[in-house]
CSV table of N, CA and C in Angstrom, one decimal:
chain,number,residue,atom,x,y,z
I,1,MET,N,0.9,-1.0,-0.7
I,1,MET,CA,0.0,0.1,-0.4
I,1,MET,C,1.0,1.5,0.1
I,2,ASN,N,2.1,0.9,1.1
I,2,ASN,CA,2.4,2.8,0.9
I,2,ASN,C,3.2,2.8,-0.4
I,3,SER,N,3.5,1.6,-0.9
I,3,SER,CA,4.6,1.8,-2.5
I,3,SER,C,3.6,2.5,-3.1
I,4,ASN,N,2.4,2.4,-3.5
I,4,ASN,CA,1.6,2.3,-4.0
I,4,ASN,C,0.9,3.9,-3.8
I,5,MET,N,1.7,4.4,-2.5
I,5,MET,CA,1.0,6.0,-2.4
I,5,MET,C,2.2,7.0,-3.0
I,6,TRP,N,3.0,6.3,-2.9
I,6,TRP,CA,4.5,6.9,-3.2
I,6,TRP,C,4.9,7.3,-4.8
I,7,MET,N,4.3,6.0,-5.4
I,7,MET,CA,4.7,5.9,-6.5
I,7,MET,C,3.1,7.0,-7.3
I,8,SER,N,2.0,6.6,-6.8
I,8,SER,CA,1.2,7.9,-6.9
I,8,SER,C,1.2,9.1,-7.0
I,9,LEU,N,1.9,9.7,-5.5
I,9,LEU,CA,2.3,11.1,-5.4
I,9,LEU,C,3.8,11.3,-6.5
I,10,LEU,N,4.4,10.5,-7.1
I,10,LEU,CA,5.6,11.0,-7.8
I,10,LEU,C,4.9,11.3,-9.3
I,11,GLY,N,4.0,11.1,-9.5
I,11,GLY,CA,3.1,10.8,-10.7
I,11,GLY,C,2.5,11.9,-10.6
I,12,LEU,N,1.9,12.5,-10.2
I,12,LEU,CA,1.3,13.3,-10.1
I,12,LEU,C,2.1,15.0,-9.8
I,13,ALA,N,3.4,14.8,-9.3
I,13,ALA,CA,4.7,15.7,-9.5
I,13,ALA,C,5.4,15.9,-10.4
I,14,ASN,N,4.9,14.8,-11.6
I,14,ASN,CA,5.7,14.5,-12.5
I,14,ASN,C,4.2,15.4,-13.7
I,15,ARG,N,3.1,15.2,-13.5
I,15,ARG,CA,2.3,16.2,-14.3
I,15,ARG,C,1.9,17.4,-13.6
I,16,ALA,N,2.6,17.9,-12.6
I,16,ALA,CA,2.8,19.1,-12.6
I,16,ALA,C,3.9,19.7,-12.6
I,17,ARG,N,4.6,18.9,-13.6
I,17,ARG,CA,6.3,19.6,-14.2
I,17,ARG,C,7.0,19.4,-13.1
I,18,LYS,N,6.6,19.2,-12.1
I,18,LYS,CA,8.3,19.3,-10.3
I,18,LYS,C,8.9,18.6,-10.3
I,19,ILE,N,9.4,17.4,-11.4
I,19,ILE,CA,10.2,16.8,-11.3
I,19,ILE,C,11.4,16.9,-12.8
I,20,THR,N,12.4,16.1,-12.8
I,20,THR,CA,13.1,15.9,-13.7
I,20,THR,C,13.7,14.5,-13.5
I,21,SER,N,14.4,13.7,-14.7
I,21,SER,CA,14.6,12.4,-14.6
I,21,SER,C,16.3,12.2,-15.4
I,22,GLY,N,16.5,11.1,-14.8
I,22,GLY,CA,17.7,11.1,-15.8
I,22,GLY,C,19.1,12.0,-15.0
I,23,GLU,N,20.6,10.7,-15.5
I,23,GLU,CA,21.2,11.2,-14.6
I,23,GLU,C,21.8,12.7,-14.5
I,24,GLU,N,22.3,13.2,-15.6
I,24,GLU,CA,22.3,14.4,-16.1
I,24,GLU,C,21.8,15.3,-16.0
I,25,MET,N,20.7,15.5,-16.0
I,25,MET,CA,19.4,16.4,-15.6
I,25,MET,C,19.7,16.6,-13.9
I,26,SER,N,19.3,15.4,-13.8
I,26,SER,CA,19.5,15.4,-11.9
I,26,SER,C,20.8,16.2,-11.3
I,27,VAL,N,22.3,15.8,-12.0
I,27,VAL,CA,23.2,16.4,-11.6
I,27,VAL,C,23.1,18.4,-11.4
I,28,LYS,N,22.4,18.2,-12.5
I,28,LYS,CA,22.4,20.5,-12.8
I,28,LYS,C,21.5,20.4,-12.1
I,29,GLU,N,20.6,19.9,-11.7
I,29,GLU,CA,19.6,20.5,-10.5
I,29,GLU,C,19.8,20.6,-9.9
I,30,ILE,N,20.5,19.5,-8.6
I,30,ILE,CA,21.2,19.8,-7.9
I,30,ILE,C,22.3,20.9,-7.2
I,31,ARG,N,23.1,20.9,-8.7
I,31,ARG,CA,24.1,22.2,-8.8
I,31,ARG,C,23.4,23.5,-8.6
I,32,SER,N,22.2,23.4,-9.4
I,32,SER,CA,22.2,25.0,-9.6
I,32,SER,C,20.6,25.3,-8.0
I,33,GLY,N,20.5,24.3,-6.9
I,33,GLY,CA,20.1,24.3,-5.6
I,33,GLY,C,18.7,24.2,-5.7
I,34,LYS,N,18.1,23.6,-7.1
I,34,LYS,CA,16.9,23.7,-7.4
I,34,LYS,C,15.8,22.3,-7.0
I,35,ALA,N,17.2,21.2,-6.7
I,35,ALA,CA,16.6,20.0,-6.3
I,35,ALA,C,16.1,19.9,-4.6
I,36,LYS,N,15.4,19.6,-4.3
I,36,LYS,CA,15.0,19.5,-3.1
I,36,LYS,C,14.4,18.1,-2.2
I,37,LEU,N,14.8,16.8,-3.3
I,37,LEU,CA,15.0,15.9,-3.3
I,37,LEU,C,15.3,14.4,-4.1
I,38,VAL,N,16.2,13.6,-4.0
I,38,VAL,CA,16.4,12.6,-5.4
I,38,VAL,C,16.5,11.6,-4.9
I,39,LEU,N,15.6,11.1,-6.1
I,39,LEU,CA,15.4,9.3,-5.7
I,39,LEU,C,16.1,8.7,-6.7
I,40,LEU,N,16.7,7.6,-6.1
I,40,LEU,CA,17.9,6.4,-6.6
I,40,LEU,C,17.5,5.4,-7.2
I,41,SER,N,17.4,4.8,-7.7
I,41,SER,CA,16.9,3.4,-7.9
I,41,SER,C,17.9,2.2,-7.2
I,42,ALA,N,17.8,1.3,-6.6
I,42,ALA,CA,18.8,0.4,-5.6
I,42,ALA,C,20.1,-0.2,-7.2
I,43,ASP,N,19.3,-0.5,-8.0
I,43,ASP,CA,20.0,-1.3,-9.1
I,43,ASP,C,20.8,-0.7,-9.9
I,44,SER,N,20.9,1.0,-9.5
I,44,SER,CA,22.1,1.6,-10.4
I,44,SER,C,23.1,1.3,-10.4
I,45,SER,N,24.0,1.6,-11.3
I,45,SER,CA,25.7,1.4,-11.4
I,45,SER,C,26.1,1.6,-10.3
I,46,ALA,N,27.4,1.1,-10.4
I,46,ALA,CA,28.0,1.6,-8.9
I,46,ALA,C,28.7,3.3,-9.4
I,47,ASN,N,29.0,3.5,-10.2
I,47,ASN,CA,29.6,5.0,-11.1
I,47,ASN,C,28.3,5.8,-11.2
I,48,THR,N,27.4,5.7,-11.3
I,48,THR,CA,26.0,6.6,-10.3
I,48,THR,C,26.2,6.9,-9.6
I,49,THR,N,25.8,5.7,-8.9
I,49,THR,CA,25.5,5.6,-7.5
I,49,THR,C,26.1,6.2,-7.0
I,50,LYS,N,27.7,6.2,-6.8
I,50,LYS,CA,28.3,7.1,-6.4
I,50,LYS,C,28.1,8.7,-6.5
I,51,LYS,N,28.3,8.6,-8.3
I,51,LYS,CA,28.3,10.2,-8.3
I,51,LYS,C,26.8,11.3,-8.0
I,52,ILE,N,26.4,10.1,-7.5
I,52,ILE,CA,24.6,11.2,-7.8
I,52,ILE,C,24.8,11.2,-5.7
I,53,THR,N,25.0,9.7,-5.1
I,53,THR,CA,25.8,10.2,-3.4
I,53,THR,C,26.2,11.2,-3.5
I,54,ASP,N,27.4,10.7,-3.6
I,54,ASP,CA,28.4,12.3,-3.9
I,54,ASP,C,28.0,13.8,-3.6
I,55,LYS,N,27.1,14.1,-4.8
I,55,LYS,CA,26.6,15.4,-5.1
I,55,LYS,C,25.5,15.4,-4.3
I,56,CYS,N,24.8,14.7,-3.8
I,56,CYS,CA,24.1,14.8,-2.6
I,56,CYS,C,24.3,15.2,-1.4
I,57,LYS,N,25.6,14.7,-0.9
I,57,LYS,CA,25.8,14.9,0.0
I,57,LYS,C,26.3,16.2,0.3
I,58,SER,N,27.1,16.6,-0.9
I,58,SER,CA,28.0,18.1,-1.1
I,58,SER,C,27.0,19.4,-1.2
I,59,TYR,N,25.8,18.9,-1.7
I,59,TYR,CA,24.8,20.0,-2.1
I,59,TYR,C,23.6,20.1,-0.9
I,60,HIS,N,23.7,19.3,0.0
I,60,HIS,CA,23.1,18.9,1.1
I,60,HIS,C,21.8,18.5,1.0
I,61,VAL,N,21.2,17.5,-0.7
I,61,VAL,CA,19.9,17.4,-0.6
I,61,VAL,C,19.4,15.4,-0.3
I,62,PRO,N,18.1,15.9,0.3
I,62,PRO,CA,18.1,14.9,0.9
I,62,PRO,C,18.1,12.8,-0.4
I,63,LEU,N,18.4,12.0,-0.1
I,63,LEU,CA,18.5,11.0,-1.0
I,63,LEU,C,17.9,9.8,-0.7
I,64,LYS,N,16.8,9.4,-1.0
I,64,LYS,CA,16.1,8.2,-1.1
I,64,LYS,C,16.5,6.8,-2.2
I,65,LEU,N,16.8,6.2,-2.0
I,65,LEU,CA,16.8,4.5,-2.8
I,65,LEU,C,15.3,4.1,-2.7
I,66,VAL,N,15.1,3.6,-3.7
I,66,VAL,CA,13.4,2.8,-4.1
I,66,VAL,C,13.8,1.6,-4.9
I,67,GLU,N,13.2,0.9,-4.6
I,67,GLU,CA,13.4,-0.8,-4.8
I,67,GLU,C,14.0,-1.3,-6.3
I,68,ASP,N,13.7,-0.3,-7.8
I,68,ASP,CA,14.4,-0.8,-8.5
I,68,ASP,C,14.2,0.1,-9.8
I,69,ARG,N,14.7,0.6,-10.9
I,69,ARG,CA,14.3,1.2,-11.8
I,69,ARG,C,12.9,1.4,-12.7
I,70,TYR,N,12.3,-0.1,-12.8
I,70,TYR,CA,11.6,-0.2,-13.8
I,70,TYR,C,10.3,0.5,-12.8
I,71,LEU,N,10.2,0.3,-11.2
I,71,LEU,CA,9.2,0.9,-10.6
I,71,LEU,C,9.1,2.3,-10.5
I,72,LEU,N,10.4,3.2,-10.2
I,72,LEU,CA,10.9,4.3,-11.0
I,72,LEU,C,10.1,5.4,-11.9
I,73,GLY,N,10.2,4.5,-12.6
I,73,GLY,CA,10.1,4.6,-14.2
I,73,GLY,C,8.4,4.4,-14.2
I,74,LYS,N,8.1,3.2,-13.6
I,74,LYS,CA,6.1,3.2,-14.1
I,74,LYS,C,5.6,3.9,-13.4
I,75,ALA,N,6.3,4.8,-12.2
I,75,ALA,CA,5.9,5.7,-11.2
I,75,ALA,C,5.1,6.9,-12.2
I,76,ILE,N,6.2,7.5,-13.1
I,76,ILE,CA,6.2,8.5,-13.7
I,76,ILE,C,5.7,8.7,-14.9
I,77,GLY,N,5.2,7.4,-15.5
I,77,GLY,CA,4.7,6.9,-16.7
I,77,GLY,C,5.7,6.8,-17.6
I,78,LYS,N,6.9,6.1,-17.3
I,78,LYS,CA,7.6,6.4,-18.5
I,78,LYS,C,8.5,5.0,-18.3
I,79,GLU,N,9.3,4.3,-19.3
I,79,GLU,CA,9.9,3.4,-18.7
I,79,GLU,C,10.9,3.3,-17.9
I,80,ALA,N,11.9,2.8,-17.8
I,80,ALA,CA,12.9,2.0,-16.3
I,80,ALA,C,13.5,3.6,-16.3
I,81,ARG,N,13.3,4.2,-14.9
I,81,ARG,CA,14.3,5.5,-14.9
I,81,ARG,C,15.4,4.8,-13.7
I,82,VAL,N,16.7,5.5,-13.4
I,82,VAL,CA,17.3,5.3,-12.5
I,82,VAL,C,17.4,6.6,-11.4
I,83,VAL,N,17.0,7.7,-12.1
I,83,VAL,CA,17.7,8.7,-10.9
I,83,VAL,C,16.2,9.5,-11.5
I,84,VAL,N,15.5,10.6,-10.2
I,84,VAL,CA,14.6,11.5,-10.8
I,84,VAL,C,15.1,12.5,-9.3
I,85,THR,N,14.4,13.8,-9.7
I,85,THR,CA,14.5,14.9,-9.0
I,85,THR,C,13.7,15.1,-8.5
I,86,VAL,N,13.1,15.9,-7.6
I,86,VAL,CA,11.7,16.3,-7.0
I,86,VAL,C,12.3,17.6,-7.0
I,87,LEU,N,11.9,18.3,-7.2
I,87,LEU,CA,11.5,20.2,-7.9
I,87,LEU,C,10.9,20.8,-6.4
I,88,ASP,N,9.5,20.5,-5.9
I,88,ASP,CA,9.2,20.9,-5.5
I,88,ASP,C,9.1,20.2,-4.0
I,89,GLU,N,9.5,21.8,-3.2
I,89,GLU,CA,9.2,21.4,-1.4
I,89,GLU,C,8.2,20.8,-0.7
I,90,GLY,N,7.3,21.0,-1.1
I,90,GLY,CA,5.8,20.2,-0.7
I,90,GLY,C,5.9,18.9,-1.3
I,91,PHE,N,6.2,18.6,-2.4
I,91,PHE,CA,6.1,17.0,-3.1
I,91,PHE,C,7.2,16.4,-2.1
I,92,ALA,N,8.2,17.4,-1.8
I,92,ALA,CA,9.8,16.4,-1.2
I,92,ALA,C,9.5,15.7,-0.3
I,93,LYS,N,8.6,16.6,0.9
I,93,LYS,CA,8.1,16.3,2.0
I,93,LYS,C,7.8,15.5,2.4
I,94,LYS,N,6.0,15.5,1.2
I,94,LYS,CA,5.7,14.2,1.4
I,94,LYS,C,6.1,13.0,1.2
I,95,LEU,N,6.9,13.1,-0.2
I,95,LEU,CA,7.3,12.0,-0.2
I,95,LEU,C,8.7,11.2,0.3
I,96,LEU,N,9.3,11.9,1.3
I,96,LEU,CA,10.4,11.7,2.1
I,96,LEU,C,9.6,11.0,3.3
I,97,THR,N,8.2,11.3,3.5
I,97,THR,CA,7.5,10.4,4.9
I,97,THR,C,7.0,9.4,4.4
I,98,LEU,N,6.9,9.4,3.0
I,98,LEU,CA,6.2,7.6,2.5
I,98,LEU,C,7.4,6.9,2.1
I,99,LEU,N,8.5,7.3,2.3
I,99,LEU,CA,9.4,6.3,1.5
I,99,LEU,C,10.1,6.2,3.0
I,100,ASP,N,10.1,7.0,3.9
I,100,ASP,CA,10.6,6.1,5.6
I,100,ASP,C,9.9,4.7,5.9
């Protein structure tokens, strides 16, 4: 049930155009200070995991792991996605509570 709730909320954030997906776009948003939360799939490559984790730590952006890339992609109505960045504070706060 909880899995369904965070996926629905992420889908809503996508329709509101408050997210970006993909490694390079996410790094750009983290650097610019617009990123409020980063969702990373647990099955991402070691290189991607290190890059995103290090960026989030140095720019103080919360990072959450989700089960796999297919679940993350399904939540936003696309195929597999490894990294999704939430750009809205309200969506980020609610997603953090649902993913804890």
